[in-house]
mmCIF file of C-alpha atoms in Angstrom:
data_model
loop_
_atom_site.group_PDB
_atom_site.id
_atom_site.type_symbol
_atom_site.label_atom_id
_atom_site.label_comp_id
_atom_site.label_asym_id
_atom_site.label_seq_id
_atom_site.Cartn_x
_atom_site.Cartn_y
_atom_site.Cartn_z
ATOM 1 C CA ASP U 1 2.147 -77.205 60.678
ATOM 2 C CA THR U 2 -0.510 -75.226 58.134
ATOM 3 C CA GLY U 3 -3.767 -76.983 58.985
ATOM 4 C CA VAL U 4 -3.874 -79.003 55.930
ATOM 5 C CA SER U 5 -3.243 -82.412 56.144
ATOM 6 C CA GLN U 6 -2.534 -85.041 53.499
ATOM 7 C CA ASN U 7 -2.116 -89.025 53.876
ATOM 8 C CA PRO U 8 -0.337 -91.168 53.088
ATOM 9 C CA ARG U 9 2.916 -89.108 53.752
ATOM 10 C CA HIS U 10 4.875 -91.852 51.500
ATOM 11 C CA LYS U 11 3.874 -94.316 48.789
ATOM 12 C CA ILE U 12 5.822 -96.797 47.047
ATOM 13 C CA THR U 13 3.929 -98.683 44.392
ATOM 14 C CA LYS U 14 4.332 -100.704 41.210
ATOM 15 C CA ARG U 15 3.976 -99.772 37.754
ATOM 16 C CA GLY U 16 0.334 -100.344 36.382
ATOM 17 C CA GLN U 17 -0.875 -100.191 40.148
ATOM 18 C CA ASN U 18 -3.472 -97.553 41.086
ATOM 19 C CA VAL U 19 -3.034 -95.027 44.092
ATOM 20 C CA THR U 20 -5.196 -92.942 45.978
ATOM 21 C CA PHE U 21 -4.157 -89.789 47.803
ATOM 22 C CA ARG U 22 -6.194 -87.707 50.343
ATOM 23 C CA CYS U 23 -6.032 -84.263 51.360
ATOM 24 C CA ASP U 24 -8.038 -82.569 54.358
ATOM 25 C CA PRO U 25 -7.654 -78.693 54.131
ATOM 26 C CA ILE U 26 -8.201 -76.032 56.543
ATOM 27 C CA SER U 27 -12.064 -76.282 57.541
ATOM 28 C CA GLU U 28 -13.045 -72.700 56.693
ATOM 29 C CA HIS U 29 -11.318 -72.780 53.296
ATOM 30 C CA ASN U 30 -13.730 -73.215 50.249
ATOM 31 C CA ARG U 31 -10.906 -73.798 47.648
ATOM 32 C CA LEU U 32 -8.758 -76.570 47.034
ATOM 33 C CA TYR U 33 -5.949 -77.330 45.059
ATOM 34 C CA TRP U 34 -3.471 -80.220 44.083
ATOM 35 C CA TYR U 35 -0.329 -79.493 42.269
ATOM 36 C CA ARG U 36 2.749 -82.123 41.480
ATOM 37 C CA GLN U 37 6.279 -81.147 42.098
ATOM 38 C CA THR U 38 9.626 -82.877 41.255
ATOM 39 C CA LEU U 39 13.099 -82.045 42.101
ATOM 40 C CA GLY U 40 14.201 -78.407 41.057
ATOM 41 C CA GLN U 41 11.150 -77.358 39.897
ATOM 42 C CA GLY U 42 7.976 -75.348 41.379
ATOM 43 C CA PRO U 43 5.002 -76.661 41.922
ATOM 44 C CA GLU U 44 3.002 -77.714 38.786
ATOM 45 C CA PHE U 45 -0.907 -77.164 38.637
ATOM 46 C CA LEU U 46 -2.920 -79.869 38.133
ATOM 47 C CA THR U 47 -6.429 -79.227 39.149
ATOM 48 C CA TYR U 48 -8.854 -76.865 41.711
ATOM 49 C CA PHE U 49 -11.948 -77.245 43.347
ATOM 50 C CA GLN U 50 -14.233 -74.380 44.529
ATOM 51 C CA ASN U 51 -16.226 -76.203 46.887
ATOM 52 C CA GLU U 52 -17.374 -79.595 45.471
ATOM 53 C CA ALA U 53 -17.195 -77.818 41.656
ATOM 54 C CA GLN U 54 -13.888 -78.743 40.035
ATOM 55 C CA LEU U 55 -13.334 -75.680 38.168
ATOM 56 C CA GLU U 56 -10.210 -76.364 36.138
ATOM 57 C CA LYS U 57 -8.167 -79.473 35.166
ATOM 58 C CA SER U 58 -4.680 -78.955 33.780
ATOM 59 C CA ARG U 59 -4.346 -79.747 30.167
ATOM 60 C CA LEU U 60 -0.933 -81.905 31.143
ATOM 61 C CA LEU U 61 -3.248 -84.186 33.002
ATOM 62 C CA SER U 62 -3.757 -87.272 31.516
ATOM 63 C CA ASP U 63 -7.513 -89.115 31.980
ATOM 64 C CA ARG U 64 -5.305 -91.657 34.324
ATOM 65 C CA PHE U 65 -5.819 -88.813 36.848
ATOM 66 C CA SER U 66 -9.100 -87.904 38.697
ATOM 67 C CA ALA U 67 -9.886 -86.076 41.822
ATOM 68 C CA GLU U 68 -12.773 -85.315 43.920
ATOM 69 C CA ARG U 69 -14.406 -83.311 46.571
ATOM 70 C CA PRO U 70 -17.543 -85.037 46.938
ATOM 71 C CA LYS U 71 -18.918 -82.848 50.262
ATOM 72 C CA GLY U 72 -16.542 -79.648 49.571
ATOM 73 C CA SER U 73 -14.812 -80.781 52.451
ATOM 74 C CA PHE U 74 -11.509 -83.447 51.974
ATOM 75 C CA SER U 75 -10.256 -84.297 48.507
ATOM 76 C CA THR U 76 -9.166 -87.178 46.882
ATOM 77 C CA LEU U 77 -6.534 -87.792 43.978
ATOM 78 C CA GLU U 78 -6.570 -90.998 42.290
ATOM 79 C CA ILE U 79 -3.844 -92.045 39.605
ATOM 80 C CA GLN U 80 -4.710 -95.137 37.749
ATOM 81 C CA ARG U 81 -2.279 -97.513 35.868
ATOM 82 C CA THR U 82 0.911 -95.623 37.687
ATOM 83 C CA GLU U 83 3.789 -94.907 35.229
ATOM 84 C CA GLN U 84 7.356 -94.148 36.712
ATOM 85 C CA GLY U 85 7.271 -90.614 35.081
ATOM 86 C CA ASP U 86 4.141 -90.265 37.822
ATOM 87 C CA SER U 87 6.749 -90.286 40.773
ATOM 88 C CA ALA U 88 6.785 -86.988 42.583
ATOM 89 C CA MET U 89 5.455 -85.135 45.271
ATOM 90 C CA TYR U 90 1.549 -84.493 45.327
ATOM 91 C CA LEU U 91 0.913 -81.110 47.016
ATOM 92 C CA CYS U 92 -2.440 -80.149 48.327
ATOM 93 C CA ALA U 93 -3.021 -76.478 49.214
ATOM 94 C CA SER U 94 -6.220 -74.681 50.271
ATOM 95 C CA SER U 95 -7.237 -70.884 50.704
ATOM 96 C CA ARG U 96 -9.975 -68.570 51.016
ATOM 97 C CA GLN U 97 -11.299 -67.182 47.814
ATOM 98 C CA GLY U 98 -8.611 -64.643 46.750
ATOM 99 C CA HIS U 99 -6.363 -65.262 49.336
ATOM 100 C CA GLU U 100 -2.831 -66.997 49.982
ATOM 101 C CA GLN U 101 -2.407 -70.933 49.814
ATOM 102 C CA TYR U 102 -1.486 -72.911 52.699
ATOM 103 C CA PHE U 103 -0.165 -76.311 51.634
ATOM 104 C CA GLY U 104 -0.112 -79.411 53.184
ATOM 105 C CA PRO U 105 2.947 -81.896 53.841
ATOM 106 C CA GLY U 106 2.584 -83.604 50.525
ATOM 107 C CA THR U 107 2.480 -86.903 49.514
ATOM 108 C CA ARG U 108 5.786 -88.452 47.594
ATOM 109 C CA LEU U 109 5.030 -90.979 45.111
ATOM 110 C CA THR U 110 7.501 -93.614 44.042
ATOM 111 C CA VAL U 111 6.621 -96.001 41.225
ATOM 112 C CA THR U 112 8.915 -98.762 40.609
ATOM 113 C CA GLY W 1 1.964 -69.434 26.875
ATOM 114 C CA GLN W 2 2.647 -68.811 30.928
ATOM 115 C CA ASN W 3 6.317 -68.494 31.427
ATOM 116 C CA ILE W 4 8.086 -67.558 35.104
ATOM 117 C CA ASP W 5 11.379 -66.698 35.336
ATOM 118 C CA GLN W 6 13.532 -66.770 38.394
ATOM 119 C CA PRO W 7 17.495 -67.167 38.841
ATOM 120 C CA THR W 8 18.258 -70.879 39.675
ATOM 121 C CA GLU W 9 20.633 -69.959 42.318
ATOM 122 C CA MET W 10 21.831 -67.009 44.731
ATOM 123 C CA THR W 11 24.413 -66.828 47.456
ATOM 124 C CA ALA W 12 24.374 -64.405 50.002
ATOM 125 C CA THR W 13 26.349 -63.786 53.470
ATOM 126 C CA GLU W 14 24.405 -63.834 56.812
ATOM 127 C CA GLY W 15 23.471 -60.377 57.452
ATOM 128 C CA ALA W 16 23.101 -59.108 54.260
ATOM 129 C CA ILE W 17 20.692 -57.900 52.003
ATOM 130 C CA VAL W 18 19.582 -60.120 48.887
ATOM 131 C CA GLN W 19 17.145 -59.413 45.990
ATOM 132 C CA ILE W 20 15.696 -62.243 44.123
ATOM 133 C CA ASN W 21 13.743 -61.295 40.807
ATOM 134 C CA CYS W 22 10.822 -62.855 39.084
ATOM 135 C CA THR W 23 9.820 -61.855 35.238
ATOM 136 C CA TYR W 24 6.474 -63.278 34.260
ATOM 137 C CA GLN W 25 4.671 -63.498 31.060
ATOM 138 C CA THR W 26 1.128 -64.759 31.380
ATOM 139 C CA SER W 27 -1.897 -64.698 29.961
ATOM 140 C CA GLY W 28 -4.030 -63.229 32.831
ATOM 141 C CA PHE W 29 -2.815 -61.182 36.248
ATOM 142 C CA ASN W 30 -4.626 -61.460 39.374
ATOM 143 C CA GLY W 31 -1.868 -60.931 41.865
ATOM 144 C CA LEU W 32 1.882 -62.391 42.560
ATOM 145 C CA PHE W 33 2.813 -64.299 45.392
ATOM 146 C CA TRP W 34 6.052 -65.402 46.663
ATOM 147 C CA TYR W 35 6.505 -68.600 49.052
ATOM 148 C CA GLN W 36 9.797 -69.942 50.791
ATOM 149 C CA GLN W 37 9.968 -73.757 50.846
ATOM 150 C CA HIS W 38 12.943 -75.498 52.764
ATOM 151 C CA ALA W 39 13.989 -78.709 51.271
ATOM 152 C CA GLY W 40 11.764 -81.563 51.859
ATOM 153 C CA GLU W 41 9.065 -79.473 53.048
ATOM 154 C CA ALA W 42 5.738 -77.694 51.695
ATOM 155 C CA PRO W 43 5.977 -73.810 50.615
ATOM 156 C CA THR W 44 4.742 -71.503 53.073
ATOM 157 C CA PHE W 45 3.502 -68.116 51.902
ATOM 158 C CA LEU W 46 5.468 -64.988 52.282
ATOM 159 C CA SER W 47 3.962 -61.992 50.690
ATOM 160 C CA TYR W 48 1.429 -61.109 48.070
ATOM 161 C CA ASN W 49 1.109 -58.190 45.182
ATOM 162 C CA VAL W 50 -1.489 -57.323 43.566
ATOM 163 C CA LEU W 51 -0.986 -53.387 42.804
ATOM 164 C CA ASP W 52 2.088 -51.830 41.568
ATOM 165 C CA GLY W 53 4.804 -50.947 44.319
ATOM 166 C CA LEU W 54 6.407 -52.089 47.478
ATOM 167 C CA GLU W 55 4.626 -54.146 50.398
ATOM 168 C CA GLU W 56 7.021 -54.804 53.464
ATOM 169 C CA LYS W 57 6.431 -57.325 56.166
ATOM 170 C CA GLY W 58 9.257 -57.263 58.513
ATOM 171 C CA ARG W 59 12.643 -58.393 57.133
ATOM 172 C CA PHE W 60 10.743 -59.132 53.884
ATOM 173 C CA SER W 61 9.450 -56.836 51.126
ATOM 174 C CA SER W 62 8.073 -57.456 47.707
ATOM 175 C CA PHE W 63 7.785 -55.473 44.775
ATOM 176 C CA LEU W 64 5.799 -55.047 41.744
ATOM 177 C CA SER W 65 5.527 -53.696 38.306
ATOM 178 C CA ARG W 66 2.744 -55.050 36.331
ATOM 179 C CA SER W 67 3.510 -52.810 33.234
ATOM 180 C CA LYS W 68 7.098 -54.348 33.231
ATOM 181 C CA GLY W 69 5.892 -57.679 34.170
ATOM 182 C CA TYR W 70 8.446 -57.829 36.943
ATOM 183 C CA SER W 71 8.746 -58.618 40.678
ATOM 184 C CA TYR W 72 11.387 -58.771 43.193
ATOM 185 C CA LEU W 73 11.316 -60.288 47.057
ATOM 186 C CA LEU W 74 13.978 -58.305 49.173
ATOM 187 C CA LEU W 75 15.361 -60.115 52.007
ATOM 188 C CA LYS W 76 17.142 -57.841 54.726
ATOM 189 C CA GLU W 77 19.812 -59.094 57.590
ATOM 190 C CA LEU W 78 20.083 -62.506 56.350
ATOM 191 C CA GLN W 79 20.392 -65.269 58.755
ATOM 192 C CA MET W 80 21.247 -68.805 57.878
ATOM 193 C CA LYS W 81 17.518 -70.096 58.616
ATOM 194 C CA ASP W 82 16.877 -68.198 55.458
ATOM 195 C CA SER W 83 18.576 -70.527 53.227
ATOM 196 C CA ALA W 84 15.528 -72.189 51.374
ATOM 197 C CA SER W 85 14.187 -71.982 47.768
ATOM 198 C CA TYR W 86 11.797 -68.955 46.937
ATOM 199 C CA LEU W 87 8.956 -69.420 44.471
ATOM 200 C CA CYS W 88 7.454 -66.907 42.564
ATOM 201 C CA ALA W 89 3.656 -67.669 41.453
ATOM 202 C CA VAL W 90 1.226 -65.595 39.583
ATOM 203 C CA ARG W 91 -2.418 -66.310 40.044
ATOM 204 C CA GLU W 92 -3.813 -65.774 36.500
ATOM 205 C CA GLU W 93 -7.554 -66.344 36.953
ATOM 206 C CA ALA W 94 -9.811 -66.496 39.697
ATOM 207 C CA GLY W 95 -8.189 -69.720 40.862
ATOM 208 C CA LYS W 96 -5.120 -71.195 38.968
ATOM 209 C CA SER W 97 -1.599 -70.185 40.129
ATOM 210 C CA THR W 98 1.446 -70.974 37.923
ATOM 211 C CA PHE W 99 5.180 -71.184 39.877
ATOM 212 C CA GLY W 100 8.194 -70.594 38.881
ATOM 213 C CA ASP W 101 10.737 -73.262 39.233
ATOM 214 C CA GLY W 102 12.199 -71.370 42.423
ATOM 215 C CA THR W 103 15.534 -69.793 43.368
ATOM 216 C CA THR W 104 17.704 -71.726 45.735
ATOM 217 C CA LEU W 105 19.349 -69.140 48.303
ATOM 218 C CA THR W 106 22.322 -70.258 50.115
ATOM 219 C CA VAL W 107 23.436 -67.990 53.069
ATOM 220 C CA LYS W 108 26.817 -68.279 54.149
ATOM 221 C CA PRO W 109 28.382 -67.145 57.649
#
């Protein structure tokens, strides 16, 4: 257990539905990252926050994806109008500035 | 664009030494990380290099050559539990990191 938690751990949804995932980082970490990982590939960067500010968002991220970190603590990632191609493991990580990232256990999304 | 290359798979024998290579071409460089990921689990941090040279941490060492865009992870005295995927990641800017697709290491008795 790294101290980063994610909920839910698994989510099955039908195509076209909206889903929201939550990440609770290590409390003293000011940076929070979201990644997506599919089988046989490394984590793919989606976005990251420093405190409550979203500093970068991947160009690969369509506008169906949105992330927030309203008080600089937990974060949510929402996917609207899910598609089968969204099926993946969604990983959250946190870090102190300039240090290594600690990953949560991930949320596995299956879109049917 | 960003490109990180690692071998897809490697096999080694328990007790042996294995070297996993990583080459990178990225728009920026602000450090290189190695992570271990067991099947179905999240990545866990192994090592970090920002200057050229070797960093040693118990059975694990990591080397970096910034001029060559090259790093390796060295695992000594291999154990069965070292069977996992090893991910090379480059931090390009202040926050964003780009990961390779990982090297799946199988340790055989």
